[in-house]
CSV table of C-alpha atoms and ligand atoms in Angstrom, one decimal:
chain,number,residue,atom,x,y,z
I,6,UNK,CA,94.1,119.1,96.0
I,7,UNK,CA,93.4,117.3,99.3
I,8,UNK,CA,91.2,119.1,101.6
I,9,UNK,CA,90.5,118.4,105.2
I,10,UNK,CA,87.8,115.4,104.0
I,11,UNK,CA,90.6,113.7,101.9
I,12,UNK,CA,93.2,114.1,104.5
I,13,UNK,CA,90.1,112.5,107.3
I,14,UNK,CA,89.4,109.4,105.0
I,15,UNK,CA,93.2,109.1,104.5
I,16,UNK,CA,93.6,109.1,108.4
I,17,UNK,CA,91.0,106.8,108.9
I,18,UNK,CA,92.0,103.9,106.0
I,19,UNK,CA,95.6,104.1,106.9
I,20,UNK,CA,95.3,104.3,111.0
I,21,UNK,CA,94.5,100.5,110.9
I,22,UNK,CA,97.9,99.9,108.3
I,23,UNK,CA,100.0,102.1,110.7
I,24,UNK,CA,98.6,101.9,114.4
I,25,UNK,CA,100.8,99.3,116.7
I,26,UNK,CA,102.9,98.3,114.0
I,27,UNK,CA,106.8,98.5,114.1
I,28,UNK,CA,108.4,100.1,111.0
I,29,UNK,CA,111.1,97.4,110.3
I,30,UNK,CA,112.9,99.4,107.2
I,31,UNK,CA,112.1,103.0,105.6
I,32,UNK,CA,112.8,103.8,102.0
I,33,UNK,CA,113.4,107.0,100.7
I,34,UNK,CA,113.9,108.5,97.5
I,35,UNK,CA,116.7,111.6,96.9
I,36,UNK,CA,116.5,114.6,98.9
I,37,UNK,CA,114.0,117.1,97.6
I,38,UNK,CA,112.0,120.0,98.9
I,39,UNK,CA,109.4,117.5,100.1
I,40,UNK,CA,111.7,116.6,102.9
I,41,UNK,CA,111.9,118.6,105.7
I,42,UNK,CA,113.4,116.1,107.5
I,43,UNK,CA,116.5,115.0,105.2
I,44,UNK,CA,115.3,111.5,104.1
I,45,UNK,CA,118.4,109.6,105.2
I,46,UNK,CA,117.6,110.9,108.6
I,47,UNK,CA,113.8,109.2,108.4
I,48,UNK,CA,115.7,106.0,107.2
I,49,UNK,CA,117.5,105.9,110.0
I,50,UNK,CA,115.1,106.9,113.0
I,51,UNK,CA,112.3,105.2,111.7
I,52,UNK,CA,113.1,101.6,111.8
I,53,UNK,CA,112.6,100.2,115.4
I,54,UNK,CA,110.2,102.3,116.0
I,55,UNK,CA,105.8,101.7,116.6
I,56,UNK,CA,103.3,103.9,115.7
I,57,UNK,CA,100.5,104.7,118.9
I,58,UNK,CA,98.2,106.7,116.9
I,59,UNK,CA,97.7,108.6,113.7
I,60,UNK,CA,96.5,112.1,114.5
I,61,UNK,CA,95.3,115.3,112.1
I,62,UNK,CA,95.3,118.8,112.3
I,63,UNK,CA,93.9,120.6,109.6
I,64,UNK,CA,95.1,119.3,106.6
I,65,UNK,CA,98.4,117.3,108.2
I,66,UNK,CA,98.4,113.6,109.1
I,67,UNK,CA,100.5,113.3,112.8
I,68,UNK,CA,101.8,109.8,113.4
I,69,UNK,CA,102.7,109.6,117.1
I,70,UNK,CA,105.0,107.1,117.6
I,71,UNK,CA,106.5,105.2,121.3
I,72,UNK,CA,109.4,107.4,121.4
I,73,UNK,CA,107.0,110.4,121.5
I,74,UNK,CA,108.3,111.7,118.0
I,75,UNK,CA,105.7,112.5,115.8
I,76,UNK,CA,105.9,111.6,112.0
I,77,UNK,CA,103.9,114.3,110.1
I,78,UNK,CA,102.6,114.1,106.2
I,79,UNK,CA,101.0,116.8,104.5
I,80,UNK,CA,99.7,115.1,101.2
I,81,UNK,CA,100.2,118.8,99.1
I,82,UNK,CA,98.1,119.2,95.8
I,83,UNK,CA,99.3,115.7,94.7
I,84,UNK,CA,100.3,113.5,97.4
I,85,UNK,CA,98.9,109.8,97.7
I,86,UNK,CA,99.1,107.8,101.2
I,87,UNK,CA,98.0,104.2,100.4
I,88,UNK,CA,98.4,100.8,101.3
I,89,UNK,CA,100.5,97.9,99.7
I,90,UNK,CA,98.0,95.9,97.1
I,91,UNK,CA,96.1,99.0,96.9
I,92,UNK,CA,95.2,99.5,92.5
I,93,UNK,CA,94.1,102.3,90.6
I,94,UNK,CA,94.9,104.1,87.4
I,95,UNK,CA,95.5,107.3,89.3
I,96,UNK,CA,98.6,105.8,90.9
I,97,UNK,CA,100.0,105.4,87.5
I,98,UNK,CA,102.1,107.8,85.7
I,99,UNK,CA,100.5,109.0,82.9
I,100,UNK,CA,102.5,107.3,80.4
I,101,UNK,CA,101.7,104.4,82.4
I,102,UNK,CA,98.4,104.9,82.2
I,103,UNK,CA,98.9,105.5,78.4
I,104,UNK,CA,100.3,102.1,78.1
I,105,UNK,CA,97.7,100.4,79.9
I,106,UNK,CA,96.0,97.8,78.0
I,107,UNK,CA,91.9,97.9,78.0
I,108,UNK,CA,90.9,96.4,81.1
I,109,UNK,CA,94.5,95.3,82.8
I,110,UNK,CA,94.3,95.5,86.5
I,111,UNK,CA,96.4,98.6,87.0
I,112,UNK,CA,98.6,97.4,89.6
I,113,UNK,CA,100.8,99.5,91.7
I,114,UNK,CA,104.8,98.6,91.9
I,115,UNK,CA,106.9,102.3,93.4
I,116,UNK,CA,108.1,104.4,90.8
I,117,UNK,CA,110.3,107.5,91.1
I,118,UNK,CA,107.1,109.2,92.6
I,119,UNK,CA,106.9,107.1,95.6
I,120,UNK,CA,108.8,108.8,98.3
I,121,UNK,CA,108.6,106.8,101.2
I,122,UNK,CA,108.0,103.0,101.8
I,123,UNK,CA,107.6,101.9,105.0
I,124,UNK,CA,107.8,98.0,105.6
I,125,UNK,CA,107.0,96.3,108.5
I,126,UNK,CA,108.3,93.8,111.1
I,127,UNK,CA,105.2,91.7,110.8
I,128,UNK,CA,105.9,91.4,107.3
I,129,UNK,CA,102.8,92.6,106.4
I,130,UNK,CA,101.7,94.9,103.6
I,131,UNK,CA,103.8,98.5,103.7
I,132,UNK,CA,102.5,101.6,103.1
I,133,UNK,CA,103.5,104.3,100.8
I,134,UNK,CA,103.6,107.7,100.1
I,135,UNK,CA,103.7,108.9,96.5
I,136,UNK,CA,103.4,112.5,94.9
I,137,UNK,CA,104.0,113.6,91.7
I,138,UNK,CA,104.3,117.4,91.9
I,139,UNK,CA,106.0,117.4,95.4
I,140,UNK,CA,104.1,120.2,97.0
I,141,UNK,CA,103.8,117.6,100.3
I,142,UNK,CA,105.8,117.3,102.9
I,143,UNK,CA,107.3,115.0,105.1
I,144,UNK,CA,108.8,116.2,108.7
I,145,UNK,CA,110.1,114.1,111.8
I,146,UNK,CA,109.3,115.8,115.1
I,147,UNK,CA,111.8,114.8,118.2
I,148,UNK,CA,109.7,114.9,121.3
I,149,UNK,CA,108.3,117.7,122.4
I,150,UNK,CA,109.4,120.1,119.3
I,151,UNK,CA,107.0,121.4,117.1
I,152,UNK,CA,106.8,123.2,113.7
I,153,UNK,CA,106.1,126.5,112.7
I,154,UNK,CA,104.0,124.8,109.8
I,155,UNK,CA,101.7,123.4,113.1
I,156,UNK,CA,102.0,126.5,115.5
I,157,UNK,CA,100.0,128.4,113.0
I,158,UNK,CA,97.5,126.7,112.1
I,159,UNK,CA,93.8,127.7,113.5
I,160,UNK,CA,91.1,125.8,115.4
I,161,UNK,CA,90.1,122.6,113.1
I,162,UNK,CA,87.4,123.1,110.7
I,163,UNK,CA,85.1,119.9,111.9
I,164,UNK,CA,85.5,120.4,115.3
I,165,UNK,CA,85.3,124.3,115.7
I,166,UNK,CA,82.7,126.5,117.7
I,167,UNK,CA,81.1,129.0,116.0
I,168,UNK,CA,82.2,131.6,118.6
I,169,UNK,CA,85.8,130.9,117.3
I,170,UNK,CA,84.8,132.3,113.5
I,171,UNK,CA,83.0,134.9,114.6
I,172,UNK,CA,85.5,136.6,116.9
I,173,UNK,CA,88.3,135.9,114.0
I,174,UNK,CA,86.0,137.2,111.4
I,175,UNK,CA,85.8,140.4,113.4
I,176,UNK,CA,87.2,143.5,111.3
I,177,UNK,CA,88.7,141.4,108.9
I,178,UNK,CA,88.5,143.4,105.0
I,179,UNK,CA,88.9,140.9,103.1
I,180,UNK,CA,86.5,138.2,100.8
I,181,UNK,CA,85.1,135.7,103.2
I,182,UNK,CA,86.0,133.2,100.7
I,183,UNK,CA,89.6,134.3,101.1
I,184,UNK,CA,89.5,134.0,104.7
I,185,UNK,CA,88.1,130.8,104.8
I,186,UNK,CA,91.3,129.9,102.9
I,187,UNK,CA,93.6,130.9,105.5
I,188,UNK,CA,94.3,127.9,107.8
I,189,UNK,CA,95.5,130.0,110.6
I,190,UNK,CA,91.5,131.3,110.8
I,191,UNK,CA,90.2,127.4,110.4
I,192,UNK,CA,92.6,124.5,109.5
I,193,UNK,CA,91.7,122.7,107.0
I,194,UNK,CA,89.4,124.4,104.8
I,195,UNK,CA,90.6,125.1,100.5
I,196,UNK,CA,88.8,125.4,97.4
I,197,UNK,CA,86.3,123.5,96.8
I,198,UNK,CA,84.8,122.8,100.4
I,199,UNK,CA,85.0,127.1,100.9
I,200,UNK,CA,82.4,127.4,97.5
I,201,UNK,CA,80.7,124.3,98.4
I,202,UNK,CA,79.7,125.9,101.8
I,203,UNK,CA,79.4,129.4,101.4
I,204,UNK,CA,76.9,128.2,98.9
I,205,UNK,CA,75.4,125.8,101.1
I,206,UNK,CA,75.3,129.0,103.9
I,207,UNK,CA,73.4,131.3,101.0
I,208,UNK,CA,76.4,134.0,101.7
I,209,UNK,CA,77.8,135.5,98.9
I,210,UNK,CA,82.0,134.5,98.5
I,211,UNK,CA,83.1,138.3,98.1
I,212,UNK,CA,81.2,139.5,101.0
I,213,UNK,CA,83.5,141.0,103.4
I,214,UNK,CA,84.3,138.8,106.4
I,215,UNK,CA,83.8,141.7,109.0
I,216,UNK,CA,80.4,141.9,107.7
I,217,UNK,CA,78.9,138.7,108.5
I,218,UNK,CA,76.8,138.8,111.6
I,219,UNK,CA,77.1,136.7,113.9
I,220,UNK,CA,74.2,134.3,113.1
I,221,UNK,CA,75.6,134.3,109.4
I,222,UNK,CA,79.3,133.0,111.0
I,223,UNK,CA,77.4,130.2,112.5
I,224,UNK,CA,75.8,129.2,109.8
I,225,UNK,CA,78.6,129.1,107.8
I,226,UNK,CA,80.6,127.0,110.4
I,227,UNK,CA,77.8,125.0,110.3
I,228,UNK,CA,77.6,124.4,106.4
I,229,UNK,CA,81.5,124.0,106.3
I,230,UNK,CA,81.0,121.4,109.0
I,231,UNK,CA,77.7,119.5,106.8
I,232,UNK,CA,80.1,119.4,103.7
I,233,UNK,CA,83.2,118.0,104.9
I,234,UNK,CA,81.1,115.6,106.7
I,235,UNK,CA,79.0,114.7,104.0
I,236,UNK,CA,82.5,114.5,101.7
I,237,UNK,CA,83.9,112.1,104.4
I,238,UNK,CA,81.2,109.7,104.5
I,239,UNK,CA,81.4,109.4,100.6
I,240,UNK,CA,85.3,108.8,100.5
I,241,UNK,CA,86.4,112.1,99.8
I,242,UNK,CA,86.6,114.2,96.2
I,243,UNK,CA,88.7,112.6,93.5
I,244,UNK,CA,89.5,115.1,90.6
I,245,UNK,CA,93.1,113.9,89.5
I,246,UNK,CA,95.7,112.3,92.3
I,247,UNK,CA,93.1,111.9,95.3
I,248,UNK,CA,92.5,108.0,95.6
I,249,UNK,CA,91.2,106.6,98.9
I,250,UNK,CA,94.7,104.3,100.7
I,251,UNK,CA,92.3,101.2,99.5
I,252,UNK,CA,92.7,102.7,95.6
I,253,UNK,CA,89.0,103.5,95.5
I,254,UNK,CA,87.7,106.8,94.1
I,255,UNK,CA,86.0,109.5,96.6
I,256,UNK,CA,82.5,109.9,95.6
I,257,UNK,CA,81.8,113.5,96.6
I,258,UNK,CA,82.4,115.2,92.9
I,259,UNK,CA,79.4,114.4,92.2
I,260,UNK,CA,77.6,115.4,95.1
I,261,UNK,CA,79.0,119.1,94.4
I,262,UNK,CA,76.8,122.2,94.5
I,263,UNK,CA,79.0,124.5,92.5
I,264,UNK,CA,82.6,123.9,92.7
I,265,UNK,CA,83.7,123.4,89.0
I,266,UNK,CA,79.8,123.7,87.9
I,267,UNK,CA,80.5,127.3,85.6
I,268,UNK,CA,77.6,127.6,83.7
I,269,UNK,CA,75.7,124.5,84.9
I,270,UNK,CA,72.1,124.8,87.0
I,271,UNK,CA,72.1,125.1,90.3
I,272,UNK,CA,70.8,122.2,91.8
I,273,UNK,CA,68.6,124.3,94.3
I,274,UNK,CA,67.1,127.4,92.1
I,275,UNK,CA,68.0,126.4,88.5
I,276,UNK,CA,70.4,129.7,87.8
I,277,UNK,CA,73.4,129.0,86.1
I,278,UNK,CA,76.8,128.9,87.8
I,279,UNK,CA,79.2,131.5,87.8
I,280,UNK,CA,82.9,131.8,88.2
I,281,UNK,CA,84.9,134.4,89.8
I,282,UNK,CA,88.4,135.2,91.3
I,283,UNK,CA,88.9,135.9,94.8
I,284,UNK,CA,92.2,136.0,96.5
I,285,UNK,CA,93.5,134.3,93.3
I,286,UNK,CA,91.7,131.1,93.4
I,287,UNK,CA,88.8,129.8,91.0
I,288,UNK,CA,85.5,130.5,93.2
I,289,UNK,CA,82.2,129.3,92.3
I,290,UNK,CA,78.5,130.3,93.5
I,291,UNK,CA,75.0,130.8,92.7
I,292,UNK,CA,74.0,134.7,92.1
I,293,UNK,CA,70.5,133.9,93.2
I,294,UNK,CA,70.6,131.6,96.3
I,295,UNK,CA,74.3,133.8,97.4
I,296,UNK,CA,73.4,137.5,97.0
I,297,UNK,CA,75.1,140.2,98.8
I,298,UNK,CA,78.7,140.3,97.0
I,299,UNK,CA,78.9,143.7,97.4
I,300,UNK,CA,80.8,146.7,98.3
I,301,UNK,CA,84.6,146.8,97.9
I,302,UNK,CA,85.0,142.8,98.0
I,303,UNK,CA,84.5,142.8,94.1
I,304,UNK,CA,87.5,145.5,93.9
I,305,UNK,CA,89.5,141.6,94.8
I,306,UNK,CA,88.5,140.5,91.0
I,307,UNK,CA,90.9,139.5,88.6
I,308,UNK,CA,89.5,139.3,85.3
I,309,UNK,CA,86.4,140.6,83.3
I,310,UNK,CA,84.7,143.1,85.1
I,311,UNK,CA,81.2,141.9,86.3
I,312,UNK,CA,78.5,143.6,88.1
I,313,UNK,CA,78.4,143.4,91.8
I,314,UNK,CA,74.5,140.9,92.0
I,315,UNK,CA,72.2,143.1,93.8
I,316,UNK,CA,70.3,142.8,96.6
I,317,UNK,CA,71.4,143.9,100.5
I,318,UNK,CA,73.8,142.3,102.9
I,319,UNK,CA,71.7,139.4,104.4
I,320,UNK,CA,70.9,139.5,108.5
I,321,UNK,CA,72.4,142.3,109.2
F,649,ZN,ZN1,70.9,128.8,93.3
Protein backbone atom coordinates (compact mmCIF):
# COMPACT_ATOMS: atom_id res chain seq x y z
CA UNK A 1 0.00 0.00 0.00
CA UNK A 2 1.41 3.46 -0.75
CA UNK A 3 2.88 5.13 2.10
CA UNK A 4 3.99 8.70 2.43
CA UNK A 5 7.49 7.75 0.32
CA UNK A 6 5.38 6.30 -2.54
CA UNK A 7 2.93 9.11 -2.62
CA UNK A 8 6.52 11.78 -2.36
CA UNK A 9 8.13 9.97 -5.48
CA UNK A 10 4.76 9.95 -7.12
CA UNK A 11 4.51 13.76 -6.50
CA UNK A 12 7.80 14.42 -7.59
CA UNK A 13 7.74 12.22 -11.19
CA UNK A 14 4.40 13.48 -12.09
CA UNK A 15 4.75 17.34 -10.92
CA UNK A 16 6.83 17.83 -14.17
CA UNK A 17 3.81 15.77 -16.48
CA UNK A 18 1.14 17.97 -14.65
CA UNK A 19 2.62 21.48 -13.60
CA UNK A 20 1.65 24.41 -16.26
CA UNK A 21 -0.06 22.24 -18.49
CA UNK A 22 -3.81 22.73 -19.61
CA UNK A 23 -5.97 19.55 -19.34
CA UNK A 24 -7.59 19.66 -22.79
CA UNK A 25 -10.11 16.44 -22.29
CA UNK A 26 -10.72 14.16 -19.03
CA UNK A 27 -11.79 10.57 -19.27
CA UNK A 28 -13.59 8.88 -16.72
CA UNK A 29 -14.72 5.47 -16.18
CA UNK A 30 -18.48 4.68 -14.39
CA UNK A 31 -19.26 6.12 -11.18
CA UNK A 32 -17.84 4.06 -8.31
CA UNK A 33 -17.00 4.67 -4.67
CA UNK A 34 -13.60 5.98 -5.83
CA UNK A 35 -15.31 9.08 -6.91
CA UNK A 36 -16.10 11.60 -4.59
CA UNK A 37 -16.53 13.96 -7.06
CA UNK A 38 -19.06 12.22 -9.57
CA UNK A 39 -16.79 11.64 -12.57
CA UNK A 40 -18.98 13.34 -15.16
CA UNK A 41 -18.47 16.31 -13.02
CA UNK A 42 -14.37 16.03 -13.28
CA UNK A 43 -15.05 15.60 -17.09
CA UNK A 44 -16.56 18.61 -17.29
CA UNK A 45 -14.61 21.13 -14.91
CA UNK A 46 -11.46 19.77 -15.77
CA UNK A 47 -10.91 20.62 -19.33
CA UNK A 48 -9.77 24.31 -19.70
CA UNK A 49 -8.22 24.32 -16.85
CA UNK A 50 -3.92 24.47 -15.86
CA UNK A 51 -2.39 22.92 -13.12
CA UNK A 52 0.13 25.65 -10.73
CA UNK A 53 1.40 23.00 -8.54
CA UNK A 54 1.12 19.57 -7.28
CA UNK A 55 1.04 19.54 -3.53
CA UNK A 56 0.86 16.56 -0.67
CA UNK A 57 -0.32 16.16 2.64
CA UNK A 58 0.18 13.04 4.17
CA UNK A 59 -0.63 10.45 1.99
CA UNK A 60 -2.92 12.75 -0.66
CA UNK A 61 -1.54 14.19 -3.84
CA UNK A 62 -3.27 18.09 -4.09
CA UNK A 63 -3.20 19.52 -7.62
CA UNK A 64 -3.81 23.20 -7.41
CA UNK A 65 -5.03 24.44 -10.38
CA UNK A 66 -5.60 28.50 -11.85
CA UNK A 67 -9.10 28.58 -10.85
CA UNK A 68 -7.88 27.85 -7.20
CA UNK A 69 -9.71 24.38 -7.20
CA UNK A 70 -7.68 21.76 -6.00
CA UNK A 71 -7.70 18.23 -7.67
CA UNK A 72 -6.88 15.73 -4.86
CA UNK A 73 -5.75 11.77 -5.37
CA UNK A 74 -5.27 9.44 -2.75
CA UNK A 75 -3.63 6.35 -4.51
CA UNK A 76 -5.51 3.79 -1.74
CA UNK A 77 -3.81 0.23 -1.28
CA UNK A 78 -3.77 -0.08 -5.14
CA UNK A 79 -3.75 2.98 -6.95
CA UNK A 80 -1.14 3.80 -9.86
CA UNK A 81 -0.51 7.64 -11.00
CA UNK A 82 1.76 7.35 -14.10
CA UNK A 83 2.65 8.86 -17.21
CA UNK A 84 1.64 8.05 -20.86
CA UNK A 85 4.66 5.51 -22.44
CA UNK A 86 5.29 4.57 -18.93
CA UNK A 87 5.76 0.14 -19.06
CA UNK A 88 5.69 -2.37 -16.51
CA UNK A 89 4.15 -5.73 -15.82
CA UNK A 90 2.59 -4.37 -12.65
CA UNK A 91 0.24 -2.15 -14.81
CA UNK A 92 -1.05 -5.31 -16.37
CA UNK A 93 -3.92 -7.24 -15.20
CA UNK A 94 -2.97 -10.33 -14.10
CA UNK A 95 -4.37 -12.32 -16.91
CA UNK A 96 -2.51 -9.93 -18.86
CA UNK A 97 0.45 -10.58 -17.33
CA UNK A 98 -0.41 -14.32 -17.67
CA UNK A 99 -0.55 -13.86 -21.38
CA UNK A 100 2.55 -12.11 -21.72
CA UNK A 101 5.02 -13.74 -23.81
CA UNK A 102 8.80 -14.20 -22.40
CA UNK A 103 10.41 -11.01 -22.82
CA UNK A 104 7.50 -8.72 -24.61
CA UNK A 105 7.78 -5.15 -23.65
CA UNK A 106 4.70 -4.97 -21.44
CA UNK A 107 3.25 -1.97 -22.72
CA UNK A 108 0.52 -0.07 -21.13
CA UNK A 109 -2.86 0.75 -23.32
CA UNK A 110 -6.15 1.77 -20.34
CA UNK A 111 -8.07 -1.02 -19.31
CA UNK A 112 -11.21 -1.00 -17.19
CA UNK A 113 -8.78 -0.22 -14.18
CA UNK A 114 -7.75 3.10 -15.49
CA UNK A 115 -10.03 5.64 -13.99
CA UNK A 116 -8.97 8.88 -15.22
CA UNK A 117 -7.08 9.97 -18.34
CA UNK A 118 -6.08 13.26 -18.61
CA UNK A 119 -4.89 14.62 -22.06
CA UNK A 120 -3.43 17.67 -22.85
CA UNK A 121 -3.68 20.74 -25.03
CA UNK A 122 0.00 20.50 -25.92
CA UNK A 123 -0.70 17.15 -27.20
CA UNK A 124 1.77 15.72 -25.21
CA UNK A 125 1.86 12.47 -23.29
CA UNK A 126 -1.48 12.19 -20.67
CA UNK A 127 -1.34 10.94 -17.45
CA UNK A 128 -3.29 8.27 -15.84
CA UNK A 129 -4.68 6.99 -12.88
CA UNK A 130 -5.31 3.28 -12.53
CA UNK A 131 -6.41 1.07 -9.50
CA UNK A 132 -7.55 -2.13 -9.32
CA UNK A 133 -9.14 -2.55 -5.89
CA UNK A 134 -10.58 1.07 -5.77
CA UNK A 135 -9.71 1.93 -2.19
CA UNK A 136 -8.43 5.51 -3.84
CA UNK A 137 -10.05 8.35 -4.21
CA UNK A 138 -10.48 11.09 -6.42
CA UNK A 139 -12.18 14.53 -5.09
CA UNK A 140 -12.51 18.09 -6.83
CA UNK A 141 -12.26 20.91 -4.33
CA UNK A 142 -14.10 24.38 -5.55
CA UNK A 143 -12.06 27.20 -4.08
CA UNK A 144 -11.67 27.60 -0.74
CA UNK A 145 -13.63 24.35 0.40
CA UNK A 146 -11.99 21.68 2.00
CA UNK A 147 -12.63 18.00 2.99
CA UNK A 148 -13.15 16.36 6.08
CA UNK A 149 -10.73 13.58 4.68
CA UNK A 150 -7.90 16.77 4.79
CA UNK A 151 -9.24 18.62 7.99
CA UNK A 152 -8.14 15.61 9.99
CA UNK A 153 -5.19 14.81 9.06
CA UNK A 154 -2.09 15.58 11.49
CA UNK A 155 1.23 17.49 11.08
CA UNK A 156 3.13 15.70 8.08
CA UNK A 157 5.45 12.92 8.92
CA UNK A 158 8.74 14.42 6.98
CA UNK A 159 8.36 17.67 8.01
CA UNK A 160 7.14 17.42 11.73
CA UNK A 161 8.92 18.67 15.12
CA UNK A 162 9.37 16.42 17.58
CA UNK A 163 7.60 18.62 20.09
CA UNK A 164 4.39 17.88 17.93
CA UNK A 165 4.72 13.81 18.81
CA UNK A 166 5.47 14.23 22.08
CA UNK A 167 2.60 16.38 23.19
CA UNK A 168 0.20 14.05 21.02
CA UNK A 169 1.68 10.95 22.52
CA UNK A 170 0.86 12.36 25.93
CA UNK A 171 -1.65 9.91 27.87
CA UNK A 172 -2.39 8.10 24.91
CA UNK A 173 -3.14 3.95 26.07
CA UNK A 174 -2.69 2.54 23.19
CA UNK A 175 0.41 0.53 21.10
CA UNK A 176 2.74 3.11 19.77
CA UNK A 177 2.65 1.23 16.63
CA UNK A 178 -1.00 1.84 16.50
CA UNK A 179 -0.66 5.39 17.00
CA UNK A 180 1.76 5.89 14.58
CA UNK A 181 -0.97 4.48 12.30
CA UNK A 182 -3.35 7.12 12.93
CA UNK A 183 -2.83 9.99 10.35
CA UNK A 184 -4.57 12.48 12.46
CA UNK A 185 -1.35 12.05 15.06
CA UNK A 186 1.25 12.18 11.83
CA UNK A 187 0.05 12.06 8.20
CA UNK A 188 1.36 9.87 6.33
CA UNK A 189 2.88 7.10 8.23
CA UNK A 190 1.27 2.92 7.65
CA UNK A 191 2.74 -0.32 7.84
CA UNK A 192 5.70 -0.85 6.81
CA UNK A 193 7.54 2.64 7.50
CA UNK A 194 5.81 2.38 11.44
CA UNK A 195 7.97 -1.26 11.87
CA UNK A 196 10.68 -0.05 9.83
CA UNK A 197 11.25 2.85 12.28
CA UNK A 198 10.27 1.86 15.53
CA UNK A 199 12.88 -0.74 14.82
CA UNK A 200 15.19 1.72 13.58
CA UNK A 201 14.27 3.86 17.05
CA UNK A 202 15.14 0.41 19.23
CA UNK A 203 11.39 1.02 20.88
CA UNK A 204 9.43 -1.90 21.14
CA UNK A 205 5.85 -1.63 18.80
CA UNK A 206 3.51 -2.49 21.78
CA UNK A 207 4.95 -0.15 24.18
CA UNK A 208 2.35 2.24 25.16
CA UNK A 209 2.54 5.61 23.54
CA UNK A 210 2.10 7.64 26.88
CA UNK A 211 5.16 5.87 27.97
CA UNK A 212 7.68 7.13 25.65
CA UNK A 213 9.69 9.85 27.16
CA UNK A 214 10.26 12.55 25.59
CA UNK A 215 13.86 11.83 24.23
CA UNK A 216 12.36 8.43 22.94
CA UNK A 217 9.44 10.56 20.84
CA UNK A 218 12.31 12.30 19.22
CA UNK A 219 14.05 9.63 18.34
CA UNK A 220 11.33 8.10 16.88
CA UNK A 221 10.38 11.14 14.77
CA UNK A 222 13.65 11.08 13.86
CA UNK A 223 13.91 7.36 12.59
CA UNK A 224 10.44 7.83 10.88
CA UNK A 225 11.97 10.81 9.19
CA UNK A 226 15.56 8.68 8.11
CA UNK A 227 13.24 5.88 6.64
CA UNK A 228 10.87 7.64 4.50
CA UNK A 229 13.75 9.66 3.40
CA UNK A 230 15.95 6.93 2.68
CA UNK A 231 12.68 5.05 0.88
CA UNK A 232 12.32 8.28 -1.21
CA UNK A 233 15.76 8.52 -2.50
CA UNK A 234 15.47 4.78 -3.69
CA UNK A 235 12.06 5.16 -5.56
CA UNK A 236 9.80 4.04 -3.02
CA UNK A 237 8.69 0.20 -1.94
CA UNK A 238 7.17 -1.90 -4.64
CA UNK A 239 5.50 -5.11 -3.21
CA UNK A 240 2.45 -5.58 -5.79
CA UNK A 241 0.68 -2.29 -7.52
CA UNK A 242 3.41 0.40 -6.42
CA UNK A 243 5.42 1.35 -9.70
CA UNK A 244 7.21 4.73 -9.95
CA UNK A 245 4.84 7.20 -12.89
CA UNK A 246 8.17 6.30 -15.16
CA UNK A 247 7.11 2.32 -14.60
CA UNK A 248 10.24 1.62 -12.70
CA UNK A 249 10.18 -0.43 -9.47
CA UNK A 250 11.00 1.34 -5.94
CA UNK A 251 14.01 -0.12 -4.57
CA UNK A 252 13.47 0.16 -0.80
CA UNK A 253 12.11 -3.65 -0.19
CA UNK A 254 15.23 -4.59 -0.07
CA UNK A 255 16.68 -2.06 2.05
CA UNK A 256 14.01 -3.26 4.87
CA UNK A 257 14.98 -4.00 8.41
CA UNK A 258 11.98 -6.11 9.34
CA UNK A 259 8.83 -5.37 7.65
CA UNK A 260 7.88 -8.79 6.04
CA UNK A 261 11.31 -10.37 7.46
CA UNK A 262 9.30 -13.14 10.05
CA UNK A 263 11.83 -15.33 10.94
CA UNK A 264 14.78 -13.90 8.94
CA UNK A 265 18.03 -12.30 10.92
CA UNK A 266 18.11 -9.07 11.90
CA UNK A 267 20.46 -7.30 9.96
CA UNK A 268 21.79 -5.40 13.12
CA UNK A 269 21.99 -8.32 16.04
CA UNK A 270 21.36 -11.51 14.10
CA UNK A 271 17.98 -12.51 16.18
CA UNK A 272 15.29 -13.74 14.11
CA UNK A 273 12.30 -11.64 13.20
CA UNK A 274 9.07 -11.83 14.74
CA UNK A 275 5.57 -11.15 13.89
CA UNK A 276 2.81 -9.76 15.86
CA UNK A 277 -0.68 -8.09 15.73
CA UNK A 278 -1.17 -4.70 16.92
CA UNK A 279 -4.26 -2.73 16.29
CA UNK A 280 -4.99 -5.35 13.63
CA UNK A 281 -2.22 -4.91 11.28
CA UNK A 282 0.84 -7.32 10.62
CA UNK A 283 3.79 -5.67 12.82
CA UNK A 284 7.29 -6.69 12.65
CA UNK A 285 10.39 -6.18 15.08
CA UNK A 286 13.47 -7.40 16.61
CA UNK A 287 12.99 -8.84 20.42
CA UNK A 288 16.55 -8.00 21.09
CA UNK A 289 17.46 -4.50 19.60
CA UNK A 290 13.30 -3.43 20.49
CA UNK A 291 12.76 -4.57 24.17
CA UNK A 292 10.31 -3.06 26.46
CA UNK A 293 6.80 -4.44 24.93
CA UNK A 294 5.47 -4.61 28.08
CA UNK A 295 2.63 -4.05 30.32
CA UNK A 296 -0.95 -4.04 29.09
CA UNK A 297 0.06 -3.16 25.22
CA UNK A 298 0.36 -7.08 24.66
CA UNK A 299 -3.38 -7.37 26.03
CA UNK A 300 -3.78 -5.67 21.98
CA UNK A 301 -2.67 -9.24 20.54
CA UNK A 302 -4.60 -11.17 18.28
CA UNK A 303 -3.46 -14.53 17.93
CA UNK A 304 -1.10 -17.04 19.74
CA UNK A 305 -0.28 -15.93 23.01
CA UNK A 306 3.46 -14.95 23.38
CA UNK A 307 5.50 -13.81 26.19
CA UNK A 308 5.80 -10.12 26.80
CA UNK A 309 10.29 -9.88 25.88
CA UNK A 310 11.80 -8.81 29.04
CA UNK A 311 13.70 -6.22 29.99
CA UNK A 312 12.46 -2.50 31.43
CA UNK A 313 10.88 0.47 29.63
CA UNK A 314 13.93 2.18 27.98
CA UNK A 315 14.85 6.08 29.16
CA UNK A 316 12.50 6.44 31.36
ZN1 LIG B 1 18.08 -6.96 16.28
Amino acid sequence: MPELPEVEVTRRQVAPLLVGRTVASAVTSAPSHLFLTPPEELSARLPGRRTEALERRGKYLLARLDDRSRLVIHLGMTGQLFGEGATSVRLLASTARAALPPEALPGFSPDRHTHLRLHFADGGPGLFFRDVRKFGKLLLLAPGETHARLERLGPDALSAEPAVLIRRVRGRRLAVKALLLNQSVLAGVGNIYADEALHRAGIHPARQAGDLSAPECARLLVAVQAVMNRSIETGGTSIRDYVQPDGRDGGFYDERAVYARRGEPCRTCGTAIERLRIGGRSTHFCPACQEGGVKSGLADFVGPHRRAPRGGVRGS
